[in-house]
Short mmCIF file of C-alpha atoms in Angstrom, two decimals:
data_model
loop_
_atom_site.label_atom_id
_atom_site.label_comp_id
_atom_site.label_asym_id
_atom_site.label_seq_id
_atom_site.Cartn_x
_atom_site.Cartn_y
_atom_site.Cartn_z
CA MET A 212 -2.75 -13.75 10.19
CA ASN A 213 -4.91 -10.81 9.07
CA GLY A 214 -2.25 -8.12 9.17
CA PRO A 215 0.29 -6.39 11.36
CA GLU A 216 -0.92 -5.77 14.89
CA GLU A 217 0.34 -3.37 17.52
CA ALA A 218 1.33 -5.01 20.79
CA ASN A 219 0.78 -3.55 24.25
CA LEU A 220 4.33 -2.62 25.19
CA ILE A 221 6.06 -0.71 27.93
CA PRO A 222 6.69 2.82 26.59
CA GLY A 223 10.34 3.43 25.82
CA ASP A 224 11.26 -0.26 25.60
CA PRO A 225 12.74 -0.54 22.06
CA ALA A 226 13.96 -4.11 22.53
CA ARG A 227 10.48 -5.43 23.31
CA ALA A 228 8.93 -3.25 20.60
CA ALA A 229 11.30 -4.64 17.94
CA SER A 230 10.74 -8.25 18.98
CA ALA A 231 6.94 -7.83 18.92
CA LYS A 232 6.86 -6.70 15.29
CA PRO A 233 6.04 -9.34 12.67
CA ARG A 234 8.95 -10.21 10.40
CA TYR A 235 8.35 -10.72 6.69
CA ARG A 236 10.73 -12.03 4.09
CA THR A 237 9.41 -9.55 1.52
CA VAL A 238 6.92 -6.66 1.38
CA TRP A 239 5.48 -5.10 -1.79
CA ILE A 240 3.71 -1.72 -1.92
CA SER A 241 2.76 0.48 -4.87
CA ASP A 242 0.85 3.58 -5.93
CA VAL A 243 1.68 5.66 -2.87
CA HIS A 244 1.42 8.94 -4.83
CA LEU A 245 3.57 11.02 -2.53
CA GLY A 246 3.17 14.66 -3.51
CA THR A 247 -0.63 14.50 -3.63
CA LYS A 248 -3.23 15.38 -1.00
CA ASN A 249 -4.83 11.97 -1.47
CA CYS A 250 -1.76 10.05 -0.29
CA GLN A 251 -2.48 8.28 3.01
CA ALA A 252 1.03 9.05 4.27
CA GLU A 253 0.23 8.81 7.99
CA LEU A 254 -1.27 5.34 7.59
CA LEU A 255 1.63 4.24 5.38
CA LEU A 256 4.16 5.45 7.94
CA ARG A 257 2.37 3.47 10.65
CA PHE A 258 2.45 0.42 8.41
CA LEU A 259 6.16 0.76 7.60
CA LYS A 260 6.93 1.02 11.31
CA SER A 261 4.78 -1.99 12.19
CA PHE A 262 7.01 -4.75 10.75
CA ARG A 263 10.54 -5.83 9.89
CA THR A 264 11.47 -7.20 6.47
CA ASP A 265 14.43 -8.50 4.51
CA GLN A 266 13.20 -6.98 1.24
CA LEU A 267 10.95 -4.08 0.30
CA TYR A 268 9.69 -3.61 -3.26
CA LEU A 269 8.31 -0.20 -4.28
CA VAL A 270 6.22 -1.15 -7.30
CA GLY A 271 5.75 2.21 -9.01
CA ASP A 272 3.92 5.52 -8.68
CA ILE A 273 5.64 6.17 -5.37
CA VAL A 274 6.07 9.88 -6.16
CA ASP A 275 3.46 11.57 -8.37
CA PHE A 276 5.33 13.77 -10.86
CA TRP A 277 2.09 14.21 -12.86
CA GLU A 278 0.65 16.13 -9.92
CA PHE A 279 3.78 18.27 -9.63
CA ALA A 280 3.39 19.29 -13.28
CA ARG A 281 -0.34 19.94 -12.87
CA SER A 282 -0.58 21.69 -9.50
CA GLY A 283 2.95 22.47 -8.33
CA ILE A 284 4.91 20.97 -5.46
CA TYR A 285 2.91 19.62 -2.52
CA TRP A 286 5.17 17.95 0.04
CA PRO A 287 4.04 18.01 3.70
CA ALA A 288 6.16 16.69 6.57
CA SER A 289 4.27 13.37 6.59
CA HIS A 290 5.48 12.61 3.06
CA ASN A 291 9.05 13.39 4.06
CA LYS A 292 8.72 10.99 7.00
CA VAL A 293 7.69 8.16 4.65
CA VAL A 294 10.79 8.72 2.50
CA ARG A 295 13.02 8.88 5.57
CA ARG A 296 11.51 5.65 6.89
CA VAL A 297 12.23 3.81 3.63
CA LEU A 298 15.81 5.11 3.60
CA LYS A 299 16.24 4.03 7.22
CA MET A 300 15.02 0.53 6.38
CA ALA A 301 17.62 0.37 3.59
CA ARG A 302 20.40 1.60 5.90
CA GLN A 303 19.44 -1.03 8.46
CA GLY A 304 19.96 -3.83 5.95
CA ALA A 305 16.69 -4.32 4.08
CA ARG A 306 17.07 -4.72 0.33
CA VAL A 307 14.95 -1.95 -1.24
CA VAL A 308 13.99 -2.25 -4.92
CA PHE A 309 12.22 0.60 -6.72
CA ILE A 310 10.34 -0.08 -9.98
CA PRO A 311 9.14 3.27 -11.41
CA GLY A 312 5.56 3.53 -12.69
CA ASN A 313 3.93 5.90 -15.16
CA HIS A 314 3.55 8.69 -12.58
CA ASP A 315 7.27 8.58 -11.73
CA GLU A 316 8.40 7.52 -15.19
CA ASN A 317 11.01 10.32 -15.27
CA LEU A 318 13.51 7.82 -13.85
CA ARG A 319 12.88 5.12 -16.45
CA GLU A 320 15.33 6.48 -19.03
CA TYR A 321 18.16 6.06 -16.49
CA LEU A 322 17.41 2.45 -15.54
CA PRO A 323 18.99 0.35 -14.21
CA ILE A 324 20.56 2.63 -11.64
CA ARG A 325 21.45 2.53 -7.97
CA LEU A 326 20.52 5.52 -5.79
CA GLY A 327 22.44 5.04 -2.58
CA GLU A 328 21.15 1.80 -1.05
CA ILE A 329 18.11 1.63 -3.37
CA GLU A 330 18.09 -0.47 -6.55
CA CYS A 331 16.06 1.07 -9.40
CA VAL A 332 15.00 -1.32 -12.19
CA LYS A 333 12.30 -1.60 -14.86
CA ASP A 334 11.02 -4.93 -13.52
CA ALA A 335 12.31 -7.78 -11.38
CA LEU A 336 12.19 -11.55 -10.99
CA HIS A 337 11.67 -12.51 -7.36
CA THR A 338 12.09 -16.05 -6.03
CA THR A 339 10.09 -16.92 -2.91
CA ALA A 340 11.39 -19.02 -0.04
CA ASP A 341 9.48 -22.03 -1.41
CA GLY A 342 11.00 -21.63 -4.88
CA ARG A 343 8.23 -19.89 -6.83
CA ARG A 344 9.24 -17.24 -9.36
CA ILE A 345 7.33 -13.94 -9.37
CA TRP A 346 7.59 -11.40 -12.18
CA VAL A 347 7.31 -7.95 -10.56
CA LEU A 348 6.40 -4.83 -12.57
CA HIS A 349 4.27 -1.71 -12.23
CA GLY A 350 1.86 -2.79 -14.98
CA ASP A 351 1.12 0.36 -16.99
CA ASP A 352 2.48 -1.30 -20.16
CA PHE A 353 -0.64 -3.50 -20.02
CA ASP A 354 -2.98 -0.50 -19.74
CA LEU A 355 -3.72 0.34 -23.38
CA ILE A 356 -5.08 3.80 -22.55
CA THR A 357 -1.95 4.79 -20.63
CA LYS A 358 0.32 3.26 -23.26
CA TYR A 359 -1.28 4.51 -26.48
CA HIS A 360 -3.65 7.36 -25.53
CA ARG A 361 -1.79 9.49 -22.98
CA TRP A 362 -4.27 12.38 -23.22
CA LEU A 363 -7.13 10.06 -22.25
CA ALA A 364 -5.08 8.76 -19.33
CA VAL A 365 -4.47 12.31 -18.09
CA LEU A 366 -8.17 13.17 -18.51
CA GLY A 367 -9.18 10.04 -16.62
CA ASP A 368 -6.63 10.83 -13.93
CA ARG A 369 -8.26 14.22 -13.37
CA GLY A 370 -11.64 12.55 -12.88
CA TYR A 371 -10.07 10.08 -10.48
CA VAL A 372 -8.52 12.95 -8.48
CA ILE A 373 -12.01 14.47 -8.07
CA LEU A 374 -13.35 11.10 -6.90
CA LEU A 375 -10.50 10.81 -4.39
CA TRP A 376 -11.28 14.32 -3.13
CA LEU A 377 -14.87 13.27 -2.51
CA ASN A 378 -13.52 10.15 -0.81
CA ARG A 379 -11.39 12.33 1.50
CA VAL A 380 -14.27 14.65 2.39
CA LEU A 381 -16.62 11.72 3.05
CA ASN A 382 -14.15 10.02 5.38
CA ARG A 383 -13.58 13.22 7.35
CA ILE A 384 -17.34 13.33 7.95
CA ARG A 385 -17.39 9.63 8.86
CA GLN A 386 -14.52 10.15 11.29
CA THR A 387 -16.37 13.05 12.93
CA PHE A 388 -19.29 10.72 13.68
CA GLY A 389 -17.06 7.87 14.85
CA PHE A 390 -17.23 5.70 11.74
CA GLY A 391 -14.20 3.93 10.28
CA TYR A 392 -12.52 4.38 6.92
CA TRP A 393 -14.52 3.41 3.81
CA SER A 394 -13.36 3.86 0.23
CA LEU A 395 -15.98 5.57 -1.92
CA SER A 396 -13.69 5.48 -4.95
CA ALA A 397 -13.16 1.73 -4.65
CA ALA A 398 -16.91 1.15 -4.32
CA VAL A 399 -17.58 3.21 -7.45
CA LYS A 400 -14.97 1.27 -9.42
CA TYR A 401 -16.48 -2.07 -8.38
CA LYS A 402 -19.98 -0.95 -9.42
CA VAL A 403 -19.18 0.54 -12.81
CA LYS A 404 -19.27 -2.18 -15.46
CA ARG A 405 -16.64 -0.58 -17.71
CA ALA A 406 -14.24 -0.26 -14.78
CA VAL A 407 -14.81 -3.91 -13.84
CA ASN A 408 -14.18 -4.99 -17.45
CA PHE A 409 -11.01 -2.87 -17.59
CA ILE A 410 -9.66 -4.50 -14.42
CA SER A 411 -10.47 -7.98 -15.76
CA ASP A 412 -8.77 -7.29 -19.12
CA PHE A 413 -5.71 -5.89 -17.33
CA GLU A 414 -5.42 -8.94 -15.08
CA GLN A 415 -5.92 -11.41 -17.94
CA GLY A 416 -3.30 -9.65 -20.07
CA LEU A 417 -0.69 -9.82 -17.34
CA ALA A 418 -1.48 -13.45 -16.54
CA GLN A 419 -1.14 -14.38 -20.20
CA GLU A 420 2.29 -12.70 -20.43
CA ALA A 421 3.37 -14.37 -17.18
CA ARG A 422 2.45 -17.77 -18.66
CA ARG A 423 4.45 -16.95 -21.77
CA ARG A 424 7.47 -16.09 -19.62
CA GLY A 425 7.14 -19.35 -17.70
CA VAL A 426 6.89 -17.81 -14.23
CA ASP A 427 4.66 -18.95 -11.39
CA ALA A 428 3.17 -15.57 -10.51
CA VAL A 429 2.96 -11.94 -11.56
CA LEU A 430 2.83 -9.03 -9.10
CA CYS A 431 1.94 -5.47 -10.10
CA GLY A 432 0.19 -2.26 -9.07
CA HIS A 433 -1.11 0.56 -11.32
CA ILE A 434 -4.88 0.01 -11.26
CA HIS A 435 -5.42 0.62 -7.51
CA HIS A 436 -7.21 -2.69 -7.13
CA ALA A 437 -5.60 -5.05 -4.61
CA GLU A 438 -5.97 -8.71 -5.53
CA GLN A 439 -4.61 -12.18 -4.87
CA ARG A 440 -6.13 -14.88 -7.05
CA ARG A 441 -5.24 -17.61 -9.47
CA ILE A 442 -5.82 -17.06 -13.20
CA GLY A 443 -5.32 -20.45 -14.79
CA GLU A 444 -1.97 -21.78 -13.63
CA VAL A 445 -0.62 -18.28 -12.82
CA LEU A 446 -1.00 -16.57 -9.45
CA TYR A 447 -2.00 -12.93 -10.02
CA LEU A 448 -1.07 -10.45 -7.28
CA ASN A 449 -1.75 -6.72 -7.11
CA CYS A 450 -0.49 -4.83 -4.07
CA GLY A 451 -3.12 -2.10 -4.44
CA ASP A 452 -2.41 1.48 -3.39
CA TRP A 453 -2.03 4.00 -0.57
CA VAL A 454 -4.58 6.57 -1.66
CA GLU A 455 -7.75 4.55 -1.08
CA SER A 456 -7.36 0.88 -0.09
CA CYS A 457 -4.04 1.03 1.87
CA THR A 458 -2.89 -2.49 1.02
CA ALA A 459 0.30 -4.51 0.59
CA ILE A 460 1.43 -7.98 -0.40
CA VAL A 461 3.79 -9.75 2.01
CA GLU A 462 5.84 -12.93 1.84
CA HIS A 463 6.25 -14.90 5.06
CA ALA A 464 9.41 -16.80 6.00
CA ASP A 465 8.07 -20.03 4.48
CA GLY A 466 7.20 -18.37 1.15
CA ARG A 467 3.49 -18.00 1.87
CA LEU A 468 2.02 -14.87 0.25
CA GLU A 469 -0.66 -12.72 1.84
CA LEU A 470 -2.64 -9.62 0.91
CA LEU A 471 -2.78 -7.20 3.85
CA ARG A 472 -5.52 -4.57 4.13
CA PHE A 473 -3.90 -2.23 6.62
CA ALA A 474 -6.68 0.38 6.69
CA LEU A 475 -9.11 -2.25 8.00
CA THR A 476 -6.55 -3.50 10.52
CA ALA A 477 -5.87 0.04 11.73
CA GLU A 478 -9.62 0.72 12.02
CA ALA A 479 -10.11 -2.46 14.08
CA GLN A 480 -7.25 -1.44 16.37
CA GLN A 481 -8.76 2.02 16.75
CA ARG A 482 -12.14 0.52 17.69
CA GLN A 483 -10.43 -1.76 20.22
CA ARG A 484 -8.56 1.17 21.77
CA ARG A 485 -11.80 3.19 21.98
CA ALA A 486 -13.52 0.24 23.66
CA GLU A 487 -10.63 -0.15 26.11
CA ASP A 488 -10.73 3.58 26.89
CA THR A 489 -14.49 3.36 27.50
CA ASP A 490 -14.02 0.34 29.79
CA ALA A 491 -11.29 2.19 31.68
CA ASP A 492 -13.53 5.25 32.09
CA LEU A 493 -16.36 3.05 33.41
CA ASP A 494 -13.98 1.33 35.83
CA ASP A 495 -12.80 4.72 37.08
CA LEU A 496 -16.43 5.83 37.52
CA VAL A 497 -17.34 2.68 39.46
CA ASP A 498 -14.22 2.96 41.61
CA GLY A 499 -15.05 6.59 42.32
CA ARG A 500 -18.61 5.73 43.40
CA GLU A 501 -17.34 2.90 45.63
CA ASP A 502 -14.80 5.23 47.24
CA ALA A 503 -17.53 7.82 47.86
CA LEU A 504 -19.78 5.23 49.52
CA ALA A 505 -17.00 3.73 51.64
#
């Protein structure tokens, strides 16, 4: 299974629509950065509507209070719809757990706390259906720059915002010419040696602490680098972000874990719909010619 897929359904048939959605035991997302222009809120809303789940973990940096302090409040309707969707999922019975990150750290001093149907905690221990224990946290405590050199983190964040702006402009141009989504910022990170070393050190540090705690896996966010791989005897999972890669980690009913890349899935669906529309237009053209000749 490569990711959630949209079924061809009769419009206005909610029963069939609900039954066609994949059902997960657990879904993890992080680094949404609501309140910024780089947040892919429309894609995230499509993703949240594309499945059903028993549990939803929000693994930090869901709302970007850093951006509020820097540039003022930015909160379009699409961001409000994401929040409303999460609240609706909680009202309908999904367990929603929010683990604040460094960009929404304002809530940390009040933890643990319950906000309506949403549990807010510093970190969590999740047990999968097949009995594995996963330590869930945002991960910024293992980023030495964020932890000990806040001014450098803020400076780096400004540079990252510029890179994301370039990413947004590039993808608007690509969309104009019919090309799919491609993350410039992710490509730059993968090519820059220091960024690659930083990601590796971050992953190794978390895996080492997970081994010390005696858990089977560790799941985090923070570095905007989605991953699912084994480091020694520990499974390392990073659910990525919703400003560039648009990814999530899901747990299936049997406990199997999977990294979903929703932007790629959505692009494939868009290509398929364009192809179907083209085929339909050609069929209409052929039918019209046949009618004219008849």
